[in-house]
PDB file of C-alpha atoms in Angstrom:
ATOM      1  CA  MET A   1     -44.151  19.381  28.798  1.00  0.00           C
ATOM      2  CA  GLU A   2     -44.893  17.524  25.629  1.00  0.00           C
ATOM      3  CA  VAL A   3     -43.350  14.422  24.273  1.00  0.00           C
ATOM      4  CA  PHE A   4     -44.113  13.319  20.556  1.00  0.00           C
ATOM      5  CA  MET A   5     -43.495  10.003  19.517  1.00  0.00           C
ATOM      6  CA  ASP A   6     -44.117   8.596  15.909  1.00  0.00           C
ATOM      7  CA  ASP A   7     -43.696   5.142  15.781  1.00  0.00           C
ATOM      8  CA  PHE A   8     -43.719   2.451  18.808  1.00  0.00           C
ATOM      9  CA  THR A   9     -44.985  -1.446  18.090  1.00  0.00           C
ATOM     10  CA  VAL A  10     -46.415  -3.983  20.012  1.00  0.00           C
ATOM     11  CA  TYR A  11     -46.266  -7.824  19.561  1.00  0.00           C
ATOM     12  CA  ALA A  12     -46.125 -11.315  20.756  1.00  0.00           C
ATOM     13  CA  ASN A  13     -46.137 -14.761  19.481  1.00  0.00           C
ATOM     14  CA  SER A  14     -49.627 -15.309  19.434  1.00  0.00           C
ATOM     15  CA  PHE A  15     -53.074 -13.394  19.533  1.00  0.00           C
ATOM     16  CA  GLU A  16     -53.708 -13.627  22.717  1.00  0.00           C
ATOM     17  CA  ALA A  17     -50.714 -12.878  24.030  1.00  0.00           C
ATOM     18  CA  CYS A  18     -50.998  -9.481  21.563  1.00  0.00           C
ATOM     19  CA  LEU A  19     -54.300  -8.528  23.416  1.00  0.00           C
ATOM     20  CA  GLY A  20     -52.149  -8.791  26.527  1.00  0.00           C
ATOM     21  CA  ASN A  21     -49.017  -6.771  25.477  1.00  0.00           C
ATOM     22  CA  LEU A  22     -51.452  -3.872  23.813  1.00  0.00           C
ATOM     23  CA  SER A  23     -53.913  -3.825  26.645  1.00  0.00           C
ATOM     24  CA  LYS A  24     -50.923  -2.804  29.040  1.00  0.00           C
ATOM     25  CA  VAL A  25     -49.183  -0.483  26.283  1.00  0.00           C
ATOM     26  CA  LEU A  26     -52.724   1.295  26.392  1.00  0.00           C
ATOM     27  CA  LYS A  27     -52.741   1.810  30.248  1.00  0.00           C
ATOM     28  CA  ARG A  28     -49.629   3.050  30.246  1.00  0.00           C
ATOM     29  CA  CYS A  29     -51.045   5.351  27.570  1.00  0.00           C
ATOM     30  CA  ILE A  30     -53.707   6.773  29.907  1.00  0.00           C
ATOM     31  CA  ASP A  31     -51.664   6.541  33.153  1.00  0.00           C
ATOM     32  CA  THR A  32     -49.353   9.072  31.439  1.00  0.00           C
ATOM     33  CA  ASN A  33     -51.495  10.936  29.568  1.00  0.00           C
ATOM     34  CA  LEU A  34     -49.760  10.011  26.393  1.00  0.00           C
ATOM     35  CA  VAL A  35     -52.713  10.964  23.324  1.00  0.00           C
ATOM     36  CA  LEU A  36     -52.785   8.691  20.258  1.00  0.00           C
ATOM     37  CA  ASN A  37     -53.345   9.542  16.978  1.00  0.00           C
ATOM     38  CA  PHE A  38     -55.943   6.971  16.282  1.00  0.00           C
ATOM     39  CA  GLU A  39     -55.512   7.365  12.195  1.00  0.00           C
ATOM     40  CA  LYS A  40     -51.945   6.507  12.531  1.00  0.00           C
ATOM     41  CA  CYS A  41     -53.035   3.355  14.490  1.00  0.00           C
ATOM     42  CA  HIS A  42     -53.067  -0.082  13.399  1.00  0.00           C
ATOM     43  CA  PHE A  43     -54.148  -3.026  15.181  1.00  0.00           C
ATOM     44  CA  MET A  44     -53.410  -6.282  14.861  1.00  0.00           C
ATOM     45  CA  VAL A  45     -51.807  -6.326  11.591  1.00  0.00           C
ATOM     46  CA  THR A  46     -49.769  -8.941   9.976  1.00  0.00           C
ATOM     47  CA  LYS A  47     -47.746  -6.491   8.429  1.00  0.00           C
ATOM     48  CA  GLY A  48     -46.885  -2.855   8.340  1.00  0.00           C
ATOM     49  CA  ILE A  49     -44.110  -0.294   7.877  1.00  0.00           C
ATOM     50  CA  VAL A  50     -41.907   0.234  11.144  1.00  0.00           C
ATOM     51  CA  LEU A  51     -39.023   3.084  10.989  1.00  0.00           C
ATOM     52  CA  GLY A  52     -38.880   2.720   7.383  1.00  0.00           C
ATOM     53  CA  HIS A  53     -38.856  -1.493   6.673  1.00  0.00           C
ATOM     54  CA  LEU A  54     -41.812  -3.609   6.014  1.00  0.00           C
ATOM     55  CA  VAL A  55     -41.949  -6.149   8.763  1.00  0.00           C
ATOM     56  CA  SER A  56     -43.841  -9.016   8.374  1.00  0.00           C
ATOM     57  CA  ASN A  57     -43.568 -12.667   9.754  1.00  0.00           C
ATOM     58  CA  LYS A  58     -41.403 -13.274   6.806  1.00  0.00           C
ATOM     59  CA  GLY A  59     -39.293 -11.160   8.500  1.00  0.00           C
ATOM     60  CA  ILE A  60     -37.715  -7.574   7.611  1.00  0.00           C
ATOM     61  CA  GLU A  61     -37.992  -6.375   4.299  1.00  0.00           C
ATOM     62  CA  VAL A  62     -37.343  -3.336   2.255  1.00  0.00           C
ATOM     63  CA  ASP A  63     -40.137  -0.880   1.578  1.00  0.00           C
ATOM     64  CA  LYS A  64     -40.606  -1.075  -2.182  1.00  0.00           C
ATOM     65  CA  SER A  65     -41.665   2.541  -2.469  1.00  0.00           C
ATOM     66  CA  LYS A  66     -38.535   3.518  -0.999  1.00  0.00           C
ATOM     67  CA  ILE A  67     -36.274   1.678  -3.536  1.00  0.00           C
ATOM     68  CA  ASN A  68     -38.504   4.018  -6.347  1.00  0.00           C
ATOM     69  CA  ILE A  69     -37.661   6.846  -4.665  1.00  0.00           C
ATOM     70  CA  ILE A  70     -33.992   5.790  -4.609  1.00  0.00           C
ATOM     71  CA  SER A  71     -33.990   4.688  -8.334  1.00  0.00           C
ATOM     72  CA  SER A  72     -35.290   8.184  -9.706  1.00  0.00           C
ATOM     73  CA  LEU A  73     -33.013  10.054  -7.725  1.00  0.00           C
ATOM     74  CA  PRO A  74     -30.567  11.617 -10.752  1.00  0.00           C
ATOM     75  CA  ASN A  75     -27.388  10.841 -10.958  1.00  0.00           C
ATOM     76  CA  PRO A  76     -25.170  12.730  -8.510  1.00  0.00           C
ATOM     77  CA  THR A  77     -23.439  15.811 -10.074  1.00  0.00           C
ATOM     78  CA  SER A  78     -22.181  17.655  -7.086  1.00  0.00           C
ATOM     79  CA  MET A  79     -21.019  16.630  -3.670  1.00  0.00           C
ATOM     80  CA  ARG A  80     -24.297  17.632  -2.013  1.00  0.00           C
ATOM     81  CA  GLU A  81     -25.853  14.927  -3.919  1.00  0.00           C
ATOM     82  CA  LEU A  82     -23.454  12.690  -4.077  1.00  0.00           C
ATOM     83  CA  ARG A  83     -24.255  12.701  -0.257  1.00  0.00           C
ATOM     84  CA  SER A  84     -27.561  12.173  -0.391  1.00  0.00           C
ATOM     85  CA  PHE A  85     -27.793   9.388  -2.856  1.00  0.00           C
ATOM     86  CA  LEU A  86     -25.454   7.851  -0.129  1.00  0.00           C
ATOM     87  CA  GLY A  87     -27.270   8.339   2.588  1.00  0.00           C
ATOM     88  CA  HIS A  88     -30.575   6.888   0.758  1.00  0.00           C
ATOM     89  CA  ALA A  89     -28.855   3.781  -0.137  1.00  0.00           C
ATOM     90  CA  GLY A  90     -26.936   3.611   2.978  1.00  0.00           C
ATOM     91  CA  PHE A  91     -30.268   2.968   5.068  1.00  0.00           C
ATOM     92  CA  TYR A  92     -30.974   0.043   3.139  1.00  0.00           C
ATOM     93  CA  ARG A  93     -27.527  -1.211   3.254  1.00  0.00           C
ATOM     94  CA  ARG A  94     -28.349  -4.705   5.398  1.00  0.00           C
ATOM     95  CA  PHE A  95     -29.860  -5.676   2.249  1.00  0.00           C
ATOM     96  CA  ILE A  96     -27.359  -5.114  -0.508  1.00  0.00           C
ATOM     97  CA  LYS A  97     -24.722  -7.319  -1.184  1.00  0.00           C
ATOM     98  CA  ASN A  98     -21.216  -6.221  -0.648  1.00  0.00           C
ATOM     99  CA  PHE A  99     -22.431  -2.734   0.044  1.00  0.00           C
ATOM    100  CA  SER A 100     -19.614  -1.194   1.187  1.00  0.00           C
ATOM    101  CA  LYS A 101     -17.363  -2.625  -1.350  1.00  0.00           C
ATOM    102  CA  LEU A 102     -19.948  -1.391  -4.094  1.00  0.00           C
ATOM    103  CA  ALA A 103     -20.381   2.143  -2.498  1.00  0.00           C
ATOM    104  CA  LEU A 104     -16.187   2.676  -1.903  1.00  0.00           C
ATOM    105  CA  PRO A 105     -15.753   4.166  -5.158  1.00  0.00           C
ATOM    106  CA  LEU A 106     -18.421   6.839  -3.982  1.00  0.00           C
ATOM    107  CA  GLN A 107     -17.232   7.089  -0.258  1.00  0.00           C
ATOM    108  CA  ARG A 108     -14.017   8.069  -2.227  1.00  0.00           C
ATOM    109  CA  ALA A 109     -14.847  10.277  -3.957  1.00  0.00           C
ATOM    110  CA  LYS A 110     -16.687  11.946  -1.455  1.00  0.00           C
ATOM    111  CA  VAL A 111     -13.651  12.599   0.619  1.00  0.00           C
ATOM    112  CA  GLY A 112     -11.853  13.423  -2.086  1.00  0.00           C
ATOM    113  CA  GLN A 113      -9.788  10.520  -2.768  1.00  0.00           C
ATOM    114  CA  PRO A 114      -9.551  10.765  -6.788  1.00  0.00           C
ATOM    115  CA  VAL A 115     -10.520   7.493  -8.640  1.00  0.00           C
ATOM    116  CA  HIS A 116      -7.595   5.784 -10.475  1.00  0.00           C
ATOM    117  CA  VAL A 117      -7.822   4.267 -13.673  1.00  0.00           C
ATOM    118  CA  ILE A 118      -7.374   0.146 -14.266  1.00  0.00           C
ATOM    119  CA  ALA A 119      -7.427  -0.017 -17.976  1.00  0.00           C
ATOM    120  CA  TYR A 120      -7.238   2.297 -20.900  1.00  0.00           C
ATOM    121  CA  ALA A 121      -8.857   1.295 -24.215  1.00  0.00           C
ATOM    122  CA  SER A 122      -9.101   3.591 -27.563  1.00  0.00           C
ATOM    123  CA  CYS A 123      -9.513   2.249 -31.453  1.00  0.00           C
ATOM    124  CA  THR A 124      -9.359   4.313 -34.599  1.00  0.00           C
ATOM    125  CA  MET A 125     -12.953   4.586 -36.314  1.00  0.00           C
ATOM    126  CA  ASP A 126     -13.436   3.689 -39.977  1.00  0.00           C
ATOM    127  CA  SER A 127     -14.420   6.197 -42.698  1.00  0.00           C
ATOM    128  CA  ALA A 128     -18.383   5.910 -41.902  1.00  0.00           C
ATOM    129  CA  GLN A 129     -17.781   5.523 -38.207  1.00  0.00           C
ATOM    130  CA  GLN A 130     -16.239   9.152 -38.695  1.00  0.00           C
ATOM    131  CA  ASN A 131     -19.597  10.635 -40.094  1.00  0.00           C
ATOM    132  CA  TYR A 132     -21.307   9.433 -37.086  1.00  0.00           C
ATOM    133  CA  THR A 133     -23.184  12.091 -35.230  1.00  0.00           C
ATOM    134  CA  THR A 134     -21.812  12.829 -31.852  1.00  0.00           C
ATOM    135  CA  THR A 135     -24.356  10.504 -30.129  1.00  0.00           C
ATOM    136  CA  GLU A 136     -23.571   7.532 -32.220  1.00  0.00           C
ATOM    137  CA  LYS A 137     -20.165   8.253 -31.521  1.00  0.00           C
ATOM    138  CA  GLU A 138     -20.267   8.724 -27.923  1.00  0.00           C
ATOM    139  CA  LEU A 139     -22.534   5.077 -27.976  1.00  0.00           C
ATOM    140  CA  LEU A 140     -20.153   3.485 -30.392  1.00  0.00           C
ATOM    141  CA  ALA A 141     -17.498   3.932 -27.528  1.00  0.00           C
ATOM    142  CA  ILE A 142     -19.788   2.449 -24.408  1.00  0.00           C
ATOM    143  CA  VAL A 143     -20.077  -0.800 -27.367  1.00  0.00           C
ATOM    144  CA  PHE A 144     -16.178  -0.606 -27.847  1.00  0.00           C
ATOM    145  CA  VAL A 145     -15.155  -0.620 -24.157  1.00  0.00           C
ATOM    146  CA  LEU A 146     -17.706  -3.307 -22.841  1.00  0.00           C
ATOM    147  CA  ASP A 147     -17.143  -5.510 -25.962  1.00  0.00           C
ATOM    148  CA  LYS A 148     -13.094  -4.998 -24.687  1.00  0.00           C
ATOM    149  CA  PHE A 149     -13.672  -5.466 -21.514  1.00  0.00           C
ATOM    150  CA  ARG A 150     -16.101  -8.343 -21.682  1.00  0.00           C
ATOM    151  CA  SER A 151     -14.118 -11.089 -19.975  1.00  0.00           C
ATOM    152  CA  TYR A 152     -13.954  -8.966 -17.039  1.00  0.00           C
ATOM    153  CA  LEU A 153     -17.610  -7.903 -17.003  1.00  0.00           C
ATOM    154  CA  LEU A 154     -19.740 -10.631 -17.405  1.00  0.00           C
ATOM    155  CA  GLY A 155     -21.620 -11.711 -14.744  1.00  0.00           C
ATOM    156  CA  SER A 156     -21.139  -8.737 -13.086  1.00  0.00           C
ATOM    157  CA  ARG A 157     -23.715  -5.710 -12.988  1.00  0.00           C
ATOM    158  CA  ILE A 158     -22.803  -3.063 -15.261  1.00  0.00           C
ATOM    159  CA  ILE A 159     -23.399   1.106 -14.688  1.00  0.00           C
ATOM    160  CA  VAL A 160     -22.760   3.438 -17.556  1.00  0.00           C
ATOM    161  CA  PHE A 161     -22.220   7.105 -16.284  1.00  0.00           C
ATOM    162  CA  SER A 162     -22.346   9.335 -19.368  1.00  0.00           C
ATOM    163  CA  ASP A 163     -22.662  13.413 -19.185  1.00  0.00           C
ATOM    164  CA  HIS A 164     -23.996  13.473 -23.168  1.00  0.00           C
ATOM    165  CA  VAL A 165     -27.433  14.558 -22.442  1.00  0.00           C
ATOM    166  CA  ALA A 166     -28.974  13.161 -25.458  1.00  0.00           C
ATOM    167  CA  LEU A 167     -27.009   9.768 -25.168  1.00  0.00           C
ATOM    168  CA  ARG A 168     -28.765   9.251 -21.410  1.00  0.00           C
ATOM    169  CA  TYR A 169     -32.006  10.118 -23.837  1.00  0.00           C
ATOM    170  CA  LEU A 170     -31.930   7.943 -26.161  1.00  0.00           C
ATOM    171  CA  LEU A 171     -30.624   5.013 -23.974  1.00  0.00           C
ATOM    172  CA  LYS A 172     -34.101   5.632 -22.118  1.00  0.00           C
ATOM    173  CA  LYS A 173     -36.050   5.656 -25.478  1.00  0.00           C
ATOM    174  CA  PRO A 174     -37.713   2.538 -26.353  1.00  0.00           C
ATOM    175  CA  ASP A 175     -37.896   2.765 -29.902  1.00  0.00           C
ATOM    176  CA  ALA A 176     -34.419   3.692 -30.699  1.00  0.00           C
ATOM    177  CA  LYS A 177     -32.813   3.664 -34.243  1.00  0.00           C
ATOM    178  CA  PRO A 178     -32.106   0.031 -35.781  1.00  0.00           C
ATOM    179  CA  ARG A 179     -28.441   1.568 -36.479  1.00  0.00           C
ATOM    180  CA  LEU A 180     -27.918   2.469 -33.269  1.00  0.00           C
ATOM    181  CA  ILE A 181     -29.114  -0.854 -31.629  1.00  0.00           C
ATOM    182  CA  ARG A 182     -26.927  -2.868 -34.037  1.00  0.00           C
TER     183      ARG A 182
END
């Protein structure tokens, strides 16, 4: 029989106690014929990645590389992608204030419960705005809604979802047209 282990951590409150614990673990490895891959071993470190978390004398923190992975995930467009996103984000739920509340609309969408509308808003475009391109009109709608519901949105983190590909590109572009910025 072969058994494969990925991670285990040996620690103590002092260097001497840690050496003692490490000695016991290494003896147990020898006694049970457990082979260690020394390229993956880290001895007497003050911080390290353990089970996807950064562990140090400050406590348990988020591994920044995992945050970059989550941030680079595309907006979910299918149920599979939504489940993937919720799985990645849920791994760090202990570090995200009110995670359950924030994820609830996505969880509901995952199980087929419809997201309900809390407000409708519309406006009439003047003659100049009617000549805008489709992308500019989409951006105008976002600006209108953010302005209209400003009192409800102040102090909150806002995420704008749009299926308009050109608009998503434009919002990421650092040198947008001055008219669009206004």
